[in-house]
Each structure stands twice: as C-alpha cells, then as structure tokens.
PDB file of C-alpha atoms in Angstrom:
ATOM      1  CA  UNK A 277     -10.358  12.466  -8.639  1.00 93.00           C
ATOM      2  CA  UNK A 278      -8.189  10.037 -10.600  1.00 94.00           C
ATOM      3  CA  UNK A 279      -6.783   6.967  -8.424  1.00 96.00           C
ATOM      4  CA  UNK A 280      -4.173   4.507  -9.359  1.00 97.00           C
ATOM      5  CA  UNK A 281      -3.706   1.148  -7.818  1.00 98.00           C
ATOM      6  CA  UNK A 282      -0.604   0.907  -5.596  1.00 98.00           C
ATOM      7  CA  UNK A 283       1.201  -2.480  -5.198  1.00 97.00           C
ATOM      8  CA  UNK A 284      -0.886  -4.684  -2.990  1.00 98.00           C
ATOM      9  CA  UNK A 285      -0.346  -6.185   0.235  1.00 98.00           C
ATOM     10  CA  UNK A 286      -0.950  -9.752   1.334  1.00 98.00           C
ATOM     11  CA  UNK A 287      -3.132 -11.181   4.201  1.00 98.00           C
ATOM     12  CA  UNK A 288      -2.131 -14.128   6.364  1.00 98.00           C
ATOM     13  CA  UNK A 289      -4.085 -16.219   4.044  1.00 98.00           C
ATOM     14  CA  UNK A 290      -2.571 -14.813   0.930  1.00 98.00           C
ATOM     15  CA  UNK A 291      -5.370 -12.696   0.069  1.00 98.00           C
ATOM     16  CA  UNK A 292      -4.759  -9.261  -1.764  1.00 98.00           C
ATOM     17  CA  UNK A 293      -5.032  -6.061   0.124  1.00 98.00           C
ATOM     18  CA  UNK A 294      -5.707  -3.273  -2.238  1.00 98.00           C
ATOM     19  CA  UNK A 295      -4.573   0.202  -1.937  1.00 98.00           C
ATOM     20  CA  UNK A 296      -5.055   3.272  -4.276  1.00 98.00           C
ATOM     21  CA  UNK A 297      -3.412   6.828  -4.589  1.00 98.00           C
ATOM     22  CA  UNK A 298      -4.197  10.043  -6.568  1.00 97.00           C
ATOM     23  CA  UNK A 299      -1.792  11.030  -9.048  1.00 92.00           C
ATOM     24  CA  UNK A 300      -0.665  13.944  -6.876  1.00 93.00           C
ATOM     25  CA  UNK A 301       2.986  14.450  -5.783  1.00 91.00           C
ATOM     26  CA  UNK A 302       3.059  15.628  -2.144  1.00 95.00           C
ATOM     27  CA  UNK A 303       5.181  15.278   0.984  1.00 96.00           C
ATOM     28  CA  UNK A 304       2.098  14.261   2.998  1.00 97.00           C
ATOM     29  CA  UNK A 305      -0.926  12.235   2.240  1.00 98.00           C
ATOM     30  CA  UNK A 306      -4.466  11.937   3.494  1.00 98.00           C
ATOM     31  CA  UNK A 307      -5.223   8.499   4.303  1.00 98.00           C
ATOM     32  CA  UNK A 308      -8.612   6.624   4.311  1.00 98.00           C
ATOM     33  CA  UNK A 309      -8.825   3.216   5.880  1.00 98.00           C
ATOM     34  CA  UNK A 310     -11.559   0.785   6.194  1.00 98.00           C
ATOM     35  CA  UNK A 311     -12.016  -2.858   7.522  1.00 98.00           C
ATOM     36  CA  UNK A 312      -9.291  -2.984  10.394  1.00 98.00           C
ATOM     37  CA  UNK A 313     -11.793  -5.043  12.086  1.00 98.00           C
ATOM     38  CA  UNK A 314     -13.448  -7.362   9.658  1.00 98.00           C
ATOM     39  CA  UNK A 315     -16.863  -7.491  11.358  1.00 97.00           C
ATOM     40  CA  UNK A 316     -17.388  -3.874  11.207  1.00 97.00           C
ATOM     41  CA  UNK A 317     -19.240  -3.741   7.937  1.00 97.00           C
ATOM     42  CA  UNK A 318     -20.818  -0.322   8.525  1.00 98.00           C
ATOM     43  CA  UNK A 319     -17.356   1.461   8.340  1.00 98.00           C
ATOM     44  CA  UNK A 320     -16.495  -0.526   5.217  1.00 98.00           C
ATOM     45  CA  UNK A 321     -19.590   0.697   3.516  1.00 98.00           C
ATOM     46  CA  UNK A 322     -19.213   4.319   4.488  1.00 98.00           C
ATOM     47  CA  UNK A 323     -15.795   4.462   2.988  1.00 98.00           C
ATOM     48  CA  UNK A 324     -16.899   2.498  -0.079  1.00 98.00           C
ATOM     49  CA  UNK A 325     -19.494   5.093  -0.824  1.00 98.00           C
ATOM     50  CA  UNK A 326     -17.002   7.931  -0.176  1.00 98.00           C
ATOM     51  CA  UNK A 327     -14.421   6.263  -2.271  1.00 98.00           C
ATOM     52  CA  UNK A 328     -16.911   5.869  -5.202  1.00 98.00           C
ATOM     53  CA  UNK A 329     -17.768   9.449  -4.973  1.00 98.00           C
ATOM     54  CA  UNK A 330     -14.167  10.785  -4.962  1.00 98.00           C
ATOM     55  CA  UNK A 331     -13.563   8.577  -8.050  1.00 96.00           C
ATOM     56  CA  UNK A 332     -16.655   9.547 -10.067  1.00 95.00           C
ATOM     57  CA  UNK A 333     -16.997  13.394  -9.188  1.00 93.00           C
ATOM     58  CA  UNK A 334     -14.464  14.815 -11.788  1.00 88.00           C
ATOM     59  CA  UNK A 335     -15.161  18.360 -10.669  1.00 91.00           C
ATOM     60  CA  UNK A 336     -13.265  17.765  -7.396  1.00 92.00           C
ATOM     61  CA  UNK A 337      -9.978  19.299  -6.804  1.00 92.00           C
ATOM     62  CA  UNK A 338      -7.169  16.715  -6.988  1.00 94.00           C
ATOM     63  CA  UNK A 339      -5.510  16.264  -3.632  1.00 96.00           C
ATOM     64  CA  UNK A 340      -3.015  13.741  -2.192  1.00 97.00           C
ATOM     65  CA  UNK A 341      -4.969  10.625  -1.036  1.00 98.00           C
ATOM     66  CA  UNK A 342      -4.212   7.147  -0.051  1.00 98.00           C
ATOM     67  CA  UNK A 343      -7.196   4.845   0.130  1.00 98.00           C
ATOM     68  CA  UNK A 344      -7.101   1.305   1.863  1.00 98.00           C
ATOM     69  CA  UNK A 345     -10.770   0.033   1.432  1.00 98.00           C
ATOM     70  CA  UNK A 346     -10.319  -3.111   3.739  1.00 98.00           C
ATOM     71  CA  UNK A 347      -7.166  -3.727   5.661  1.00 98.00           C
ATOM     72  CA  UNK A 348      -8.348  -6.940   7.209  1.00 98.00           C
ATOM     73  CA  UNK A 349      -9.466  -8.768   4.102  1.00 98.00           C
ATOM     74  CA  UNK A 350      -9.358 -12.213   5.709  1.00 98.00           C
ATOM     75  CA  UNK A 351     -11.399 -10.940   8.811  1.00 98.00           C
ATOM     76  CA  UNK A 352     -13.875  -9.317   6.436  1.00 98.00           C
ATOM     77  CA  UNK A 353     -14.387 -12.384   4.540  1.00 98.00           C
ATOM     78  CA  UNK A 354     -14.904 -14.526   7.965  1.00 98.00           C
ATOM     79  CA  UNK A 355     -16.889 -11.656   9.514  1.00 97.00           C
ATOM     80  CA  UNK A 356     -14.441 -11.601  12.290  1.00 98.00           C
ATOM     81  CA  UNK A 357     -12.856  -8.736  14.249  1.00 98.00           C
ATOM     82  CA  UNK A 358      -9.478 -10.290  14.212  1.00 98.00           C
ATOM     83  CA  UNK A 359      -7.271 -11.403  11.271  1.00 98.00           C
ATOM     84  CA  UNK A 360      -6.583 -15.070  10.523  1.00 98.00           C
ATOM     85  CA  UNK A 361      -3.930 -15.161  13.361  1.00 98.00           C
ATOM     86  CA  UNK A 362      -6.672 -14.127  15.713  1.00 98.00           C
ATOM     87  CA  UNK A 363      -4.967 -10.585  16.184  1.00 98.00           C
ATOM     88  CA  UNK A 364      -6.668  -7.500  16.715  1.00 98.00           C
ATOM     89  CA  UNK A 365      -4.750  -5.452  14.050  1.00 98.00           C
ATOM     90  CA  UNK A 366      -5.763  -2.247  16.235  1.00 98.00           C
ATOM     91  CA  UNK A 367      -3.566  -3.425  19.208  1.00 98.00           C
ATOM     92  CA  UNK A 368      -0.772  -4.487  17.019  1.00 98.00           C
ATOM     93  CA  UNK A 369       1.032  -1.515  16.034  1.00 98.00           C
ATOM     94  CA  UNK A 370       4.689  -0.578  17.399  1.00 98.00           C
ATOM     95  CA  UNK A 371       3.462   2.367  19.784  1.00 97.00           C
ATOM     96  CA  UNK A 372       5.178   3.212  23.012  1.00 97.00           C
ATOM     97  CA  UNK A 373       2.281   1.647  24.965  1.00 96.00           C
ATOM     98  CA  UNK A 374       2.097  -1.794  22.881  1.00 97.00           C
ATOM     99  CA  UNK A 375       1.593  -4.591  25.337  1.00 95.00           C
ATOM    100  CA  UNK A 376       1.721  -8.510  24.948  1.00 94.00           C
ATOM    101  CA  UNK A 377      -1.011  -8.615  27.618  1.00 91.00           C
ATOM    102  CA  UNK A 378      -4.332 -10.114  26.221  1.00 91.00           C
ATOM    103  CA  UNK A 379      -7.228  -8.611  28.052  1.00 87.00           C
ATOM    104  CA  UNK A 380      -9.742 -10.352  26.081  1.00 93.00           C
ATOM    105  CA  UNK A 381      -9.195 -12.653  23.037  1.00 94.00           C
ATOM    106  CA  UNK A 382     -10.834 -10.080  20.702  1.00 95.00           C
ATOM    107  CA  UNK A 383      -8.128  -7.499  21.644  1.00 96.00           C
ATOM    108  CA  UNK A 384      -5.200 -10.036  21.232  1.00 98.00           C
ATOM    109  CA  UNK A 385      -2.083  -7.777  20.486  1.00 98.00           C
ATOM    110  CA  UNK A 386      -0.169 -10.614  18.755  1.00 97.00           C
ATOM    111  CA  UNK A 387       3.084 -12.226  19.759  1.00 97.00           C
ATOM    112  CA  UNK A 388       5.178  -8.964  18.914  1.00 98.00           C
ATOM    113  CA  UNK A 389       4.412  -5.462  17.783  1.00 98.00           C
ATOM    114  CA  UNK A 390       3.777  -5.233  13.998  1.00 98.00           C
ATOM    115  CA  UNK A 391       3.957  -9.000  13.788  1.00 98.00           C
ATOM    116  CA  UNK A 392       0.951  -9.134  11.363  1.00 98.00           C
ATOM    117  CA  UNK A 393       1.197  -8.763   7.447  1.00 98.00           C
ATOM    118  CA  UNK A 394      -1.597  -6.431   7.208  1.00 98.00           C
ATOM    119  CA  UNK A 395      -0.141  -3.806   9.373  1.00 98.00           C
ATOM    120  CA  UNK A 396       3.249  -4.321   7.864  1.00 98.00           C
ATOM    121  CA  UNK A 397       1.956  -3.483   4.556  1.00 98.00           C
ATOM    122  CA  UNK A 398       0.061  -0.253   6.001  1.00 98.00           C
ATOM    123  CA  UNK A 399       3.417   0.906   7.750  1.00 98.00           C
ATOM    124  CA  UNK A 400       5.388   0.344   4.456  1.00 98.00           C
ATOM    125  CA  UNK A 401       2.728   2.582   2.889  1.00 98.00           C
ATOM    126  CA  UNK A 402       3.186   5.303   5.474  1.00 98.00           C
ATOM    127  CA  UNK A 403       6.963   5.152   5.131  1.00 98.00           C
ATOM    128  CA  UNK A 404       6.628   5.570   1.314  1.00 98.00           C
ATOM    129  CA  UNK A 405       3.845   8.100   1.491  1.00 97.00           C
ATOM    130  CA  UNK A 406       3.840  10.041   4.624  1.00 98.00           C
ATOM    131  CA  UNK A 407       0.568  10.672   6.204  1.00 98.00           C
ATOM    132  CA  UNK A 408      -0.586  14.221   7.017  1.00 98.00           C
ATOM    133  CA  UNK A 409      -3.804  12.884   8.417  1.00 98.00           C
ATOM    134  CA  UNK A 410      -5.586   9.614   8.997  1.00 98.00           C
ATOM    135  CA  UNK A 411      -9.317   8.876   8.656  1.00 98.00           C
ATOM    136  CA  UNK A 412      -9.814   5.184   9.899  1.00 98.00           C
ATOM    137  CA  UNK A 413     -13.529   3.943   9.537  1.00 98.00           C
ATOM    138  CA  UNK A 414     -14.705   1.698  12.314  1.00 98.00           C
ATOM    139  CA  UNK A 415     -18.151   0.650  13.756  1.00 97.00           C
ATOM    140  CA  UNK A 416     -19.366   0.588  17.289  1.00 95.00           C
ATOM    141  CA  UNK A 417     -21.442   3.637  18.334  1.00 94.00           C
ATOM    142  CA  UNK A 418     -21.497   6.957  16.915  1.00 96.00           C
ATOM    143  CA  UNK A 419     -18.407   8.678  17.935  1.00 97.00           C
ATOM    144  CA  UNK A 420     -15.473  10.574  16.664  1.00 98.00           C
ATOM    145  CA  UNK A 421     -12.311   9.726  18.551  1.00 98.00           C
ATOM    146  CA  UNK A 422      -9.470  12.075  17.924  1.00 98.00           C
ATOM    147  CA  UNK A 423      -5.680  11.665  18.413  1.00 98.00           C
ATOM    148  CA  UNK A 424      -2.945  13.932  17.694  1.00 96.00           C
ATOM    149  CA  UNK A 425      -3.987  16.908  15.592  1.00 95.00           C
ATOM    150  CA  UNK A 426      -7.318  15.888  14.847  1.00 97.00           C
ATOM    151  CA  UNK A 427      -9.738  17.662  17.104  1.00 98.00           C
ATOM    152  CA  UNK A 428     -10.684  20.342  14.617  1.00 97.00           C
ATOM    153  CA  UNK A 429     -11.724  17.805  12.034  1.00 98.00           C
ATOM    154  CA  UNK A 430     -13.809  15.680  14.666  1.00 98.00           C
ATOM    155  CA  UNK A 431     -15.753  18.866  15.703  1.00 98.00           C
ATOM    156  CA  UNK A 432     -16.066  19.698  12.029  1.00 98.00           C
ATOM    157  CA  UNK A 433     -17.936  16.392  11.253  1.00 98.00           C
ATOM    158  CA  UNK A 434     -19.801  16.588  14.292  1.00 98.00           C
ATOM    159  CA  UNK A 435     -21.257  19.557  13.137  1.00 98.00           C
ATOM    160  CA  UNK A 436     -23.070  17.481  10.448  1.00 98.00           C
ATOM    161  CA  UNK A 437     -23.679  14.237  12.129  1.00 97.00           C
ATOM    162  CA  UNK A 438     -23.771  15.216  15.722  1.00 97.00           C
ATOM    163  CA  UNK A 439     -21.578  12.367  17.005  1.00 98.00           C
ATOM    164  CA  UNK A 440     -19.797  12.778  20.113  1.00 97.00           C
ATOM    165  CA  UNK A 441     -16.170  13.841  19.928  1.00 98.00           C
ATOM    166  CA  UNK A 442     -13.784  12.140  22.359  1.00 98.00           C
ATOM    167  CA  UNK A 443     -10.021  12.095  22.794  1.00 96.00           C
ATOM    168  CA  UNK A 444     -10.062   8.600  23.990  1.00 92.00           C
ATOM    169  CA  UNK A 445     -13.015   5.606  24.163  1.00 90.00           C
ATOM    170  CA  UNK A 446     -12.989   5.188  27.913  1.00 88.00           C
ATOM    171  CA  UNK A 447     -10.640   2.216  28.165  1.00 89.00           C
ATOM    172  CA  UNK A 448      -6.980   1.462  27.278  1.00 89.00           C
ATOM    173  CA  UNK A 449      -5.768   0.970  23.648  1.00 94.00           C
ATOM    174  CA  UNK A 450      -2.400  -0.158  23.622  1.00 96.00           C
ATOM    175  CA  UNK A 451      -0.920  -0.738  20.261  1.00 97.00           C
ATOM    176  CA  UNK A 452      -3.684   1.331  18.545  1.00 98.00           C
ATOM    177  CA  UNK A 453      -3.385   3.200  15.249  1.00 98.00           C
ATOM    178  CA  UNK A 454      -4.621   6.206  17.080  1.00 97.00           C
ATOM    179  CA  UNK A 455      -1.489   5.993  19.307  1.00 97.00           C
ATOM    180  CA  UNK A 456       1.095   4.887  16.841  1.00 98.00           C
ATOM    181  CA  UNK A 457       0.664   7.413  14.005  1.00 98.00           C
ATOM    182  CA  UNK A 458       0.790  10.732  16.139  1.00 98.00           C
ATOM    183  CA  UNK A 459       3.878   9.328  17.827  1.00 98.00           C
ATOM    184  CA  UNK A 460       5.511   8.291  14.673  1.00 98.00           C
ATOM    185  CA  UNK A 461       4.536  10.591  12.189  1.00 98.00           C
ATOM    186  CA  UNK A 462       3.542  13.540  14.123  1.00 96.00           C
ATOM    187  CA  UNK A 463       0.142  13.854  12.592  1.00 96.00           C
ATOM    188  CA  UNK A 464      -3.679  13.270  13.579  1.00 98.00           C
ATOM    189  CA  UNK A 465      -5.847  10.298  13.332  1.00 98.00           C
ATOM    190  CA  UNK A 466      -9.658  10.305  13.578  1.00 98.00           C
ATOM    191  CA  UNK A 467     -11.208   6.956  14.437  1.00 98.00           C
ATOM    192  CA  UNK A 468     -14.714   7.431  12.802  1.00 98.00           C
ATOM    193  CA  UNK A 469     -17.043   5.016  14.641  1.00 97.00           C
ATOM    194  CA  UNK A 470     -20.140   4.470  12.736  1.00 97.00           C
ATOM    195  CA  UNK A 471     -23.238   3.197  14.557  1.00 96.00           C
ATOM    196  CA  UNK A 472     -24.018  -0.529  14.074  1.00 96.00           C
ATOM    197  CA  UNK A 473     -27.003  -1.970  12.278  1.00 94.00           C
ATOM    198  CA  UNK A 474     -30.286  -2.446  14.032  1.00 84.00           C
ATOM    199  CA  UNK A 475     -34.025  -2.171  13.385  1.00 73.00           C
ATOM    200  CA  UNK A 476     -33.832   1.451  12.596  1.00 83.00           C
ATOM    201  CA  UNK A 477     -30.571   1.677  10.779  1.00 91.00           C
ATOM    202  CA  UNK A 478     -29.526   0.261   7.353  1.00 95.00           C
ATOM    203  CA  UNK A 479     -26.181   0.841   5.693  1.00 97.00           C
ATOM    204  CA  UNK A 480     -27.755   3.105   3.288  1.00 96.00           C
ATOM    205  CA  UNK A 481     -29.154   5.174   6.223  1.00 96.00           C
ATOM    206  CA  UNK A 482     -25.741   5.246   7.957  1.00 97.00           C
ATOM    207  CA  UNK A 483     -24.076   6.651   4.758  1.00 98.00           C
ATOM    208  CA  UNK A 484     -26.908   9.216   4.294  1.00 97.00           C
ATOM    209  CA  UNK A 485     -26.375  10.510   7.743  1.00 97.00           C
ATOM    210  CA  UNK A 486     -22.668  11.019   7.119  1.00 98.00           C
ATOM    211  CA  UNK A 487     -22.602  11.878   3.377  1.00 98.00           C
ATOM    212  CA  UNK A 488     -22.862  15.668   3.534  1.00 98.00           C
ATOM    213  CA  UNK A 489     -20.164  15.931   6.168  1.00 98.00           C
ATOM    214  CA  UNK A 490     -17.793  13.617   4.617  1.00 98.00           C
ATOM    215  CA  UNK A 491     -18.176  15.100   1.310  1.00 98.00           C
ATOM    216  CA  UNK A 492     -17.682  18.742   2.584  1.00 98.00           C
ATOM    217  CA  UNK A 493     -14.752  17.633   4.709  1.00 98.00           C
ATOM    218  CA  UNK A 494     -12.999  16.436   1.466  1.00 97.00           C
ATOM    219  CA  UNK A 495     -13.535  19.660  -0.114  1.00 96.00           C
ATOM    220  CA  UNK A 496     -12.419  21.762   2.780  1.00 96.00           C
ATOM    221  CA  UNK A 497      -9.452  23.913   3.484  1.00 95.00           C
ATOM    222  CA  UNK A 498      -9.412  22.181   6.913  1.00 96.00           C
ATOM    223  CA  UNK A 499      -8.174  18.868   5.508  1.00 95.00           C
ATOM    224  CA  UNK A 500      -5.978  20.264   2.733  1.00 94.00           C
ATOM    225  CA  UNK A 501      -4.228  22.148   5.364  1.00 96.00           C
ATOM    226  CA  UNK A 502      -2.913  18.803   6.835  1.00 96.00           C
ATOM    227  CA  UNK A 503      -0.711  18.091   3.868  1.00 94.00           C
ATOM    228  CA  UNK A 504       0.555  21.546   3.457  1.00 89.00           C
ATOM    229  CA  UNK A 505       2.435  21.819   6.905  1.00 71.00           C
TER     230      UNK A 505
END
C-alpha cells in the first residue's frame, strides 16, 4: 500500500506526532493507533511491524487506512504511561462518562475532557477522516477488549492468537477511547492488549504470535465491511 504523511500533531513538549493515510478516498477509515501509553512498547512494536508490512507488500489491495504509530510521543521517549502533563490520554476523551476524579495518579484524566494536545490532534483526524473502525494497540496481558461494533473482529483475531475477548477489562475506564469513539462516531474500537515482556517473551515473539492474525485481518472482508457501511 502507498501511504502519505498527514499534517503532524504536536505534543506537550512540542514533539512531532506523525500520522499517515493511504491515498484512498472514502467516507470512513480504518485507524491503527499505537503508543497511547508511552511505556507500552510491546503494542508500539507490533504496530510498527504491521505498518512496515502494509507499506512494503505491494500486492495488497488498497484500502482507506489512517496510521498513528505513536500518539504519546513524550511518554514514549520518557518511558511513562502518562504524557508530559502527567495525564493518562486514555482517560481524557470527552465521553459521556468522563470524570475529573483521579483514582490513581497513573489514571489522571486531566483538568478537563480533551485537555491534552495529543488527543486534540487525534480527534481532529477523526473529524476530518471519519473512523469506521479503530484498532488501538496497548500492552498489559493478552486480551482483546471490544467496544461498539467490534466483537466479530475480536473473535476473528482470537482464532489466531487465542487471546481472551471481553467487552470490558473489569474496572471503570471513564474517558477512554473505547467509550468515546462508539458514542461519537458510531463505530467499533478494539483495544488490542499485547502481553508484556518477560523471561519467555521478546518483542519479536509477541509479533510472531500475532503476525498471521493481523495480516489476515487486514486482507479480510470483515474489516473492509467496516468502511463500506
């Protein structure tokens, strides 16, 4: 596939937030997002491998894609979950359940919904290139958390990697992307939780465990249908 750089966003510290789009006109787009939490290197790595394959395999059918390799660029450089305002970007979206209550410092929602420049940039992209489906890569434990119209895709991927599929992760996540996007854009979000590194797992192994499923998903009619509704 051929990707073109979009106008970049700017982080709290003034660093560039890159985004790319295929040259396919569509009413809706598939989003691939990594690095919402800067310390979740596994998800960033998996998306990087997937993006490299999408760019280099010229036999693939072109489709409307937007890729944000690392949203929280400051946090990624610092190795922190939060951005440089110490805000958890995945608690800062203007969903109906956004709350200013700070349960733990790592879940700090910020002073107001959509206060953070990283999220403002992503929402600006959403408003210009409407999402038909969002695949957001994280790292925690092997889990496929589906919100909105995303169950089928979660189950499809689970058929390859055997990750558990769940409609929630077992505790409240006010202001999350998984709540905001289905409410605002009427489309599904799949939060793809990679396992974290340990003595038995390397970044390469995590990618290898997910390579077949993600590649087949990108070629599937199941995903294409999300941008044809």
